[in-house]
Short mmCIF file of C-alpha atoms in Angstrom, two decimals:
data_model
loop_
_atom_site.label_atom_id
_atom_site.label_comp_id
_atom_site.label_asym_id
_atom_site.label_seq_id
_atom_site.Cartn_x
_atom_site.Cartn_y
_atom_site.Cartn_z
CA LYS K 200 -10.40 6.73 3.68
CA PRO K 201 -13.80 5.78 2.30
CA PHE K 202 -14.15 4.26 -1.12
CA CYS K 203 -15.73 6.84 -3.10
CA ILE K 204 -15.96 10.59 -3.94
CA VAL K 205 -19.06 12.81 -5.11
CA GLY K 206 -18.16 13.15 -8.99
CA LEU K 207 -16.29 9.41 -9.71
CA PRO K 208 -18.02 6.91 -11.66
CA PRO K 209 -19.16 3.89 -10.33
CA SER K 210 -16.37 1.98 -11.80
CA ASP K 211 -13.79 4.59 -10.34
CA LEU K 212 -15.37 4.38 -6.57
CA THR K 213 -12.42 2.31 -5.30
CA ILE K 214 -9.36 3.17 -6.75
CA HIS K 215 -7.78 5.39 -4.34
CA LYS K 216 -8.86 4.72 -0.91
CA MET K 217 -7.52 2.42 1.87
CA ILE K 218 -9.47 1.43 4.45
CA LEU K 219 -13.23 3.22 5.24
CA THR K 220 -12.73 6.02 7.19
CA GLN K 221 -14.42 9.16 5.63
CA CYS K 222 -18.44 9.77 4.65
CA ALA K 223 -18.20 8.61 1.18
CA VAL K 224 -20.03 11.95 0.35
CA CYS K 225 -18.17 14.53 1.93
CA ALA K 226 -15.44 12.94 3.19
CA THR K 227 -15.57 13.82 7.11
CA GLU K 228 -13.87 11.65 9.18
CA LEU K 229 -15.19 9.09 11.09
CA GLY K 230 -12.78 7.33 12.21
CA LEU K 231 -13.48 3.49 12.63
CA SER K 232 -17.30 3.58 14.81
CA LEU K 233 -18.78 7.22 13.92
CA GLY K 234 -21.53 7.51 11.25
CA LYS K 235 -24.04 5.27 10.03
CA LYS K 236 -24.24 2.58 7.33
CA CYS K 237 -25.90 1.44 4.27
CA GLY K 238 -28.30 -1.07 5.16
CA ARG K 239 -27.18 -3.25 2.72
CA CYS K 240 -23.45 -3.19 1.89
CA SER K 241 -22.36 -1.22 5.44
CA THR K 242 -20.90 2.25 3.31
CA ARG K 243 -20.44 4.29 5.49
CA TYR K 244 -21.97 7.94 5.75
CA CYS K 245 -21.85 10.97 8.29
CA GLY K 246 -25.75 11.32 8.51
CA ALA K 247 -28.79 10.55 6.68
CA ALA K 248 -28.50 13.33 3.81
CA CYS K 249 -25.24 11.97 2.25
CA GLN K 250 -26.73 8.32 2.21
CA VAL K 251 -29.51 10.03 0.20
CA GLN K 252 -27.41 12.10 -2.10
CA HIS K 253 -25.15 8.86 -2.59
CA TRP K 254 -28.17 6.90 -3.94
CA LYS K 255 -29.11 9.86 -6.12
CA GLU K 256 -26.86 10.74 -8.11
CA GLY K 257 -23.01 9.48 -6.29
CA GLY K 258 -23.74 5.93 -8.60
CA HIS K 259 -24.38 3.61 -5.30
CA ASP K 260 -27.61 2.30 -6.63
CA THR K 261 -25.15 0.20 -9.43
CA LEU K 262 -23.16 -0.90 -6.59
CA CYS K 263 -24.89 -1.14 -3.38
CA LYS K 264 -26.05 -4.90 -4.29
CA LYS K 265 -22.12 -5.30 -5.65
CA ILE K 266 -20.79 -4.08 -2.77
CA LYS K 267 -22.53 -6.62 0.00
CA ARG K 268 -22.17 -9.81 -2.60
CA ALA K 269 -18.38 -8.95 -1.81
CA GLY K 270 -18.67 -8.70 2.04
CA GLY K 271 -19.41 -5.05 3.08
CA ALA K 272 -18.01 -2.08 1.54
CA GLU K 273 -14.88 -2.79 3.68
CA GLN K 274 -14.16 -6.44 2.07
CA TYR K 275 -15.07 -4.64 -1.70
CA ASN K 276 -12.62 -1.95 -1.05
CA ALA K 277 -9.43 -4.66 0.12
CA ASN K 278 -10.74 -6.76 -2.44
CA THR K 279 -10.28 -4.61 -5.13
CA LYS K 280 -7.00 -2.97 -3.95
CA TYR K 281 -5.75 -6.90 -3.59
CA SER K 282 -6.35 -7.66 -6.83
CA GLU K 283 -4.50 -4.35 -8.09
CA ALA K 284 -1.21 -4.47 -5.95
CA VAL K 285 -1.14 -8.34 -6.93
CA ALA K 286 -1.29 -6.77 -10.18
CA VAL K 287 1.61 -4.42 -9.61
CA ALA K 288 3.56 -6.97 -7.78
CA ALA K 289 3.83 -9.66 -10.52
CA GLU K 290 4.63 -7.39 -13.54
CA ALA K 291 7.21 -5.38 -11.42
CA CYS K 292 8.75 -8.96 -10.71
CA ALA K 293 8.25 -10.37 -14.31
CA ASP K 294 11.89 -9.73 -16.00
CA ASP K 295 13.09 -11.56 -13.01
CA THR K 296 10.53 -14.55 -12.35
CA ARG K 297 10.33 -15.43 -16.46
CA GLY K 298 10.96 -19.51 -16.95
CA GLN K 299 10.44 -20.06 -12.71
CA THR K 300 7.25 -21.61 -11.66
CA CYS K 301 5.66 -21.31 -7.73
CA TYR K 302 7.70 -23.66 -4.95
CA ILE K 303 4.04 -23.70 -3.51
CA CYS K 304 1.64 -25.05 -6.14
CA THR K 305 4.27 -25.67 -8.60
CA GLN K 306 2.68 -23.57 -11.59
CA ALA K 307 4.22 -20.76 -13.28
CA LEU K 308 0.57 -19.13 -13.57
CA HIS K 309 -1.71 -19.38 -10.67
CA TRP K 310 -4.33 -22.12 -11.81
CA LYS K 311 -7.14 -20.28 -11.42
CA THR K 312 -6.11 -16.18 -10.72
CA ARG K 313 -4.08 -16.13 -13.79
CA GLU K 314 -1.18 -14.04 -11.73
CA GLY K 315 2.14 -14.07 -12.67
CA LEU K 316 4.82 -15.08 -10.01
CA VAL K 317 6.88 -12.73 -7.99
CA ARG K 318 10.33 -13.24 -5.34
CA MET K 319 11.20 -9.93 -3.61
CA CYS K 320 13.51 -11.67 -0.80
CA ALA K 321 16.79 -12.69 0.17
CA CYS K 322 16.06 -15.78 -1.69
CA ARG K 323 18.89 -16.79 -4.36
CA GLY K 324 18.90 -18.72 -7.30
CA THR K 325 16.06 -20.45 -7.99
CA ALA K 326 14.37 -20.75 -4.95
CA GLY K 327 11.51 -18.39 -3.44
CA PHE K 328 9.26 -18.05 -6.60
CA ALA K 329 5.71 -17.32 -5.27
CA HIS K 330 2.81 -16.28 -6.23
CA VAL K 331 0.82 -13.73 -3.90
CA SER K 332 -1.98 -16.14 -3.49
CA CYS K 333 -0.24 -18.99 -2.67
CA LEU K 334 1.70 -16.62 0.22
CA ALA K 335 -1.29 -15.20 1.66
CA GLU K 336 -3.35 -19.20 1.20
CA GLN K 337 0.14 -21.04 2.87
CA ALA K 338 0.01 -18.31 5.60
CA LYS K 339 -3.85 -18.34 6.09
CA ILE K 340 -3.91 -22.15 7.05
CA LEU K 341 -0.50 -21.96 9.34
CA VAL K 342 -2.18 -19.34 11.16
CA ALA K 343 -5.47 -21.05 11.80
CA GLU K 344 -3.36 -24.33 12.07
CA ALA K 345 -1.72 -22.80 15.30
CA LYS K 346 -4.60 -21.09 16.79
CA GLU K 347 -6.80 -24.52 15.96
CA ASN K 348 -4.32 -26.17 18.19
CA ASN K 349 -3.52 -24.09 20.87
CA LEU K 350 -0.52 -23.44 20.10
CA ARG K 351 2.20 -21.26 22.65
CA ALA K 352 2.53 -17.24 21.49
CA LYS K 353 5.69 -18.05 20.07
CA ASP K 354 4.85 -20.69 18.04
CA LYS K 355 1.96 -18.41 16.34
CA ASN K 356 3.77 -15.26 16.12
CA GLU K 357 6.68 -17.44 14.19
CA ARG K 358 3.56 -18.85 11.88
CA TRP K 359 2.01 -15.27 11.42
CA ALA K 360 5.74 -13.88 10.21
CA ARG K 361 4.49 -15.62 6.80
CA TRP K 362 2.14 -13.14 5.58
CA HIS K 363 5.45 -10.69 5.65
CA THR K 364 8.52 -13.04 5.66
CA CYS K 365 9.95 -15.47 3.30
CA GLY K 366 9.53 -19.09 4.31
CA LEU K 367 12.90 -19.60 3.06
CA CYS K 368 15.40 -16.96 2.82
CA GLU K 369 13.95 -15.83 6.23
CA GLN K 370 13.88 -12.10 5.11
CA GLN K 371 11.05 -10.33 4.68
CA TYR K 372 9.42 -9.46 2.10
CA HIS K 373 10.21 -5.85 0.67
CA SER K 374 8.68 -3.18 -1.92
CA VAL K 375 5.07 -3.77 -3.93
CA VAL K 376 5.35 -7.43 -2.59
CA ALA K 377 5.14 -6.71 1.03
CA CYS K 378 2.35 -4.37 0.14
CA ALA K 379 -0.09 -7.28 -2.33
CA LEU K 380 0.56 -9.40 1.32
CA GLY K 381 -0.69 -6.12 3.33
CA TRP K 382 -3.67 -6.75 1.37
CA ALA K 383 -3.73 -10.09 1.62
CA CYS K 384 -3.85 -10.31 5.39
CA TRP K 385 -5.93 -7.75 5.62
CA LYS K 386 -9.04 -8.61 3.58
CA THR K 387 -8.23 -12.05 4.80
CA TYR K 388 -8.72 -10.60 8.73
CA LEU K 389 -10.90 -7.79 8.35
CA GLY K 390 -13.91 -9.32 9.20
CA ARG K 391 -13.22 -9.91 12.45
CA PRO K 392 -14.59 -7.70 15.16
CA GLU K 393 -12.87 -4.80 15.83
CA GLY K 394 -11.36 -6.06 19.54
CA ASP K 395 -10.01 -9.50 17.46
CA SER K 396 -6.20 -9.76 17.79
CA TYR K 397 -5.59 -10.97 14.10
CA ARG K 398 -7.65 -8.40 12.85
CA GLN K 399 -5.43 -5.75 14.48
CA SER K 400 -2.08 -7.39 13.08
CA ALA K 401 -4.08 -7.46 9.62
CA MET K 402 -4.32 -3.33 9.69
CA GLN K 403 -0.73 -3.54 11.35
CA GLN K 404 0.13 -5.75 8.55
CA LEU K 405 -1.49 -3.22 5.55
CA GLY K 406 0.07 0.07 6.76
CA SER K 407 3.94 -1.80 7.17
CA GLY K 408 2.65 -3.31 3.67
CA LEU K 409 2.00 0.55 2.26
CA SER K 410 4.97 1.57 3.46
CA ALA K 411 6.94 -1.13 2.06
CA ALA K 412 6.08 -0.08 -1.49
CA GLY K 413 6.45 4.06 -1.09
CA HIS K 414 2.60 4.48 -0.22
CA HIS K 415 3.14 6.83 2.89
CA GLU K 416 0.22 8.69 2.44
CA GLU K 417 -2.31 5.71 2.44
CA ALA K 418 -0.14 4.23 5.47
CA LEU K 419 -0.73 7.24 7.30
CA SER K 420 -4.21 6.74 7.25
CA VAL K 421 -4.19 3.15 8.48
CA ARG K 422 -1.82 3.84 11.05
CA GLU K 423 -3.77 6.86 12.38
CA ALA K 424 -6.86 5.32 12.41
CA GLU K 425 -5.24 1.73 13.96
CA LEU K 426 -4.12 4.03 16.87
CA ALA K 427 -7.43 5.89 17.54
CA MET K 428 -8.73 1.77 18.07
CA LEU K 429 -6.56 0.97 20.14
CA ARG K 430 -6.18 3.58 22.94
CA ARG K 431 -10.75 3.61 22.05
CA LEU K 432 -10.23 -0.53 22.99
CA GLY K 433 -7.60 -0.10 25.59
CA ALA K 434 -5.20 -2.32 24.45
CA PRO K 435 -2.23 -3.67 26.35
CA GLU K 436 0.83 -0.49 26.36
CA HIS K 437 2.93 -2.79 24.12
CA HIS K 438 0.38 -2.66 21.40
CA ILE K 439 0.56 0.80 22.01
CA LEU K 440 3.78 1.44 21.10
CA CYS K 441 4.24 -0.70 18.69
CA THR K 442 1.85 1.28 17.00
CA GLN K 443 3.25 4.97 18.28
CA SER K 444 6.11 3.46 16.58
CA ASN K 445 4.86 2.57 12.60
CA LEU K 446 2.98 5.96 13.32
CA ALA K 447 6.00 8.09 13.76
CA ASN K 448 8.11 6.17 11.08
CA THR K 449 5.39 7.35 8.54
CA TYR K 450 5.42 10.73 9.51
CA ALA K 451 9.18 10.97 8.95
CA ALA K 452 8.05 9.33 5.41
CA VAL K 453 6.43 12.55 4.40
CA GLY K 454 8.05 15.12 5.99
CA ARG K 455 6.67 15.82 9.20
CA ASP K 456 10.08 14.85 11.23
CA GLU K 457 8.57 17.76 13.78
CA GLU K 458 5.79 15.21 14.95
CA ALA K 459 7.98 11.82 14.44
CA LEU K 460 10.51 13.55 16.76
CA PRO K 461 8.55 13.15 19.85
CA MET K 462 6.83 10.55 19.49
CA ARG K 463 9.55 8.46 18.76
CA ARG K 464 11.44 9.59 22.20
CA GLU K 465 8.56 8.25 23.80
CA VAL K 466 8.45 5.57 22.03
CA TYR K 467 11.69 4.92 22.79
CA SER K 468 11.32 5.86 26.66
CA GLY K 469 8.52 3.62 26.63
CA ARG K 470 10.36 0.59 25.68
CA LEU K 471 13.13 1.04 27.85
CA ASN K 472 10.71 1.30 30.78
CA LEU K 473 8.71 -1.61 29.65
CA ASN K 474 11.31 -3.97 27.73
CA GLY K 475 14.59 -2.78 29.00
CA GLU K 476 17.63 -1.64 27.04
CA GLU K 477 18.33 -5.11 25.43
CA HIS K 478 15.07 -6.20 23.85
CA GLY K 479 14.86 -5.76 20.57
CA GLU K 480 11.66 -3.45 20.79
CA THR K 481 14.04 -1.45 22.22
CA LEU K 482 16.92 -1.43 19.86
CA SER K 483 14.73 -0.45 17.23
CA ALA K 484 12.99 2.71 19.49
CA ALA K 485 16.53 3.93 19.47
CA ASN K 486 17.29 3.21 15.97
CA ASN K 487 14.25 5.20 15.15
CA TYR K 488 14.80 7.97 17.75
CA ALA K 489 18.35 8.65 16.39
CA PHE K 490 17.22 8.57 12.90
CA SER K 491 14.76 11.38 14.07
CA LEU K 492 17.40 13.04 15.57
CA LEU K 493 19.76 12.36 11.99
CA ASP K 494 16.96 13.48 10.06
CA LEU K 495 16.96 17.34 12.41
CA GLN K 496 20.59 17.13 11.81
CA ARG K 497 21.36 17.19 15.64
CA PHE K 498 24.38 14.43 14.87
CA GLU K 499 25.78 14.11 18.38
CA GLU K 500 22.72 13.62 20.44
CA ALA K 501 22.16 11.08 17.45
CA ARG K 502 25.68 9.35 17.87
CA SER K 503 25.44 9.54 21.61
CA LEU K 504 22.64 7.01 21.01
CA LEU K 505 23.82 5.11 18.68
CA ARG K 506 27.45 4.34 20.34
CA LYS K 507 25.43 3.52 23.64
CA MET K 508 22.66 1.32 21.42
CA ILE K 509 25.35 -0.61 19.15
CA PRO K 510 27.61 -2.61 20.91
CA VAL K 511 24.04 -4.05 23.13
CA ALA K 512 22.51 -4.86 19.34
CA ARG K 513 26.09 -6.59 18.24
CA ARG K 514 25.85 -8.17 21.62
CA THR K 515 21.93 -9.58 21.61
CA LEU K 516 21.52 -9.36 17.89
CA GLY K 517 24.65 -10.37 16.29
CA GLU K 518 26.41 -8.43 13.46
CA SER K 519 23.86 -10.15 10.89
CA LYS K 520 20.73 -8.66 11.92
CA ARG K 521 19.10 -5.93 9.68
CA LEU K 522 18.58 -4.00 12.77
CA THR K 523 22.17 -3.75 14.01
CA LEU K 524 22.92 -3.02 9.92
CA LEU K 525 20.98 -0.29 10.23
CA LEU K 526 22.01 1.31 13.61
CA ARG K 527 25.59 1.03 12.01
CA TRP K 528 23.93 2.76 8.81
CA ASN K 529 22.72 5.43 10.49
CA TYR K 530 25.91 5.64 13.31
CA ALA K 531 28.12 6.51 10.02
CA LYS K 532 25.62 9.06 8.76
CA THR K 533 26.02 11.22 11.86
CA LEU K 534 29.39 11.48 10.92
CA CYS K 535 29.59 12.14 7.61
CA LEU K 536 26.67 14.37 7.35
CA ASP K 537 27.91 16.28 9.50
CA THR K 538 28.97 19.80 8.59
CA GLY K 539 32.11 19.25 11.75
CA ALA K 540 33.40 15.90 10.68
CA THR K 541 36.89 15.29 11.32
CA PHE K 542 39.25 13.51 8.61
CA ASP K 543 39.05 10.86 11.60
CA ASP K 544 35.15 10.99 11.62
CA ILE K 545 35.11 10.51 7.69
CA ARG K 546 37.77 7.28 7.76
CA GLU K 547 35.84 5.65 10.86
CA ALA K 548 32.40 6.45 8.52
CA VAL K 549 33.98 4.46 5.75
CA THR K 550 35.20 1.72 7.44
CA THR K 551 32.01 1.23 8.81
CA LEU K 552 30.06 1.05 5.80
CA GLU K 553 32.37 -0.98 4.06
CA GLU K 554 31.86 -3.28 6.92
CA THR K 555 28.03 -3.10 7.31
CA GLU K 556 27.73 -3.42 3.13
CA ARG K 557 29.56 -6.72 2.97
CA THR K 558 26.89 -8.27 5.76
CA ALA K 559 24.40 -7.04 4.17
CA ARG K 560 25.24 -8.49 0.67
CA ARG K 561 26.59 -11.41 2.24
CA VAL K 562 22.37 -11.85 4.11
CA LEU K 563 20.18 -9.80 2.98
CA GLY K 564 21.85 -9.80 -1.30
CA GLY K 565 22.92 -7.54 -3.31
CA ALA K 566 19.13 -6.87 -4.90
CA HIS K 567 17.96 -5.73 -1.41
CA PRO K 568 17.15 -2.18 -0.64
CA LEU K 569 19.11 -1.58 2.55
CA THR K 570 21.89 -3.00 0.13
CA VAL K 571 21.96 -0.88 -2.57
CA ASP K 572 21.66 2.43 -0.29
CA ILE K 573 24.64 1.54 1.81
CA GLU K 574 26.37 0.79 -1.21
CA GLY K 575 25.31 4.64 -2.40
CA ASN K 576 26.31 5.79 0.82
CA LEU K 577 29.94 4.20 0.56
CA ARG K 578 30.63 5.48 -2.79
CA ASN K 579 29.86 9.02 -1.40
CA ALA K 580 31.27 8.20 1.91
CA ARG K 581 34.96 7.45 0.00
CA ILE K 582 34.71 10.92 -2.00
CA MET K 583 34.21 12.38 0.66
CA LEU K 584 37.69 11.69 2.72
CA ARG K 585 39.32 11.98 -1.10
CA ALA K 586 38.42 15.23 -0.89
CA ARG K 587 39.17 16.33 2.23
CA GLU K 588 42.56 16.47 1.39
CA GLY K 589 41.91 18.29 -2.41
CA ASP K 590 38.71 19.76 -4.58
CA VAL K 591 35.56 20.46 -2.89
CA GLU K 592 33.09 20.06 -5.65
CA PRO K 593 33.77 16.13 -5.27
CA LEU K 594 32.18 16.56 -1.02
CA ARG K 595 29.72 19.02 -2.17
CA ALA K 596 28.37 16.61 -4.54
CA ALA K 597 29.16 13.47 -2.39
CA VAL K 598 27.06 15.19 0.80
CA GLU K 599 24.29 15.78 -1.44
CA ALA K 600 23.84 12.89 -2.32
CA MET K 601 23.97 10.86 0.51
CA ALA K 602 20.31 9.59 1.16
CA PRO K 603 18.28 9.51 4.24
CA GLY K 604 19.03 7.01 7.00
CA ASP K 605 16.44 4.48 7.41
CA ALA K 606 14.17 3.32 10.20
CA GLN K 607 12.89 0.30 11.41
#
């Protein structure tokens, strides 16, 4: 998205936009390659008329040099959004981190940025507290070392994981911390050539971080730009499938379920052909496809798919992996939400949710969003089970309170 809108004062020009894909004046869609740029700071326009108007009326004359010094329009925007995201994350974690120190730099306040601590993973006790800046610097160094030493792809991927996964508990960061790290990753690599693999991965990480914090509309603009870029560059099929999967997840998150379903079906079919049934990406695609079927109340289709894939996930991934938990959670919901569900169906759903909740609490911790959602669904499923023999009001309330399933 553009980093400015005509009519906003110069100080507000970067506040509400993500990556820069539109004319800074008229918002004409430019993708990642069309239009022209300011020769000094690379602010993007659809043509000369908008560029002149922005200089004379939009405040660009006062911001141009400042944007250039920051590294250009895209870098300036990313730096600003990163700072905002770090402040939000530190504030959200303030109660949990009070009196603690960063496990990386050992300080309470960051020596340079003066930012507070964060922790949104599965660490318990006094472990896992850190500054976003320290986490980002650690990831940056590990990735650079992997490239310099020409490590194997598997080792490079493990090091890249520091951009989204805690190095102590090995669980992914969530919510606003994931968002802040997404911006940290994007601002680190966005200056690389468009075809650079690290830049492409950073764009993907930004979209994931925005989604994790609930900024789905913003994530949508990133996902759509990423897919258009990969198709233009002729990226390998597995990259296209991964980006389509992320885009479909975002379509579902903003309520565009009819667009999400065929894309998820296409991704699932593509993964089966490319990777086979037991691959983690295929299992993830199956979960996402089932999620769309569930969301559109096509319960029997979703159950059939999940009954097929859950044993595969248990065998290849294990009971404690997040994806296995998601598959079992969504299966339980196909039973609870179906108006034709029998007493035995509801009882099976309760048993499944009880087992899944215990595993999620042990692996992810009680405060993790997935654990919290499963617990809520378990409470409602128990109400539904009791209500089958009596009052229908608790049953109706429980069905209405059921949260949506989750996509990978």
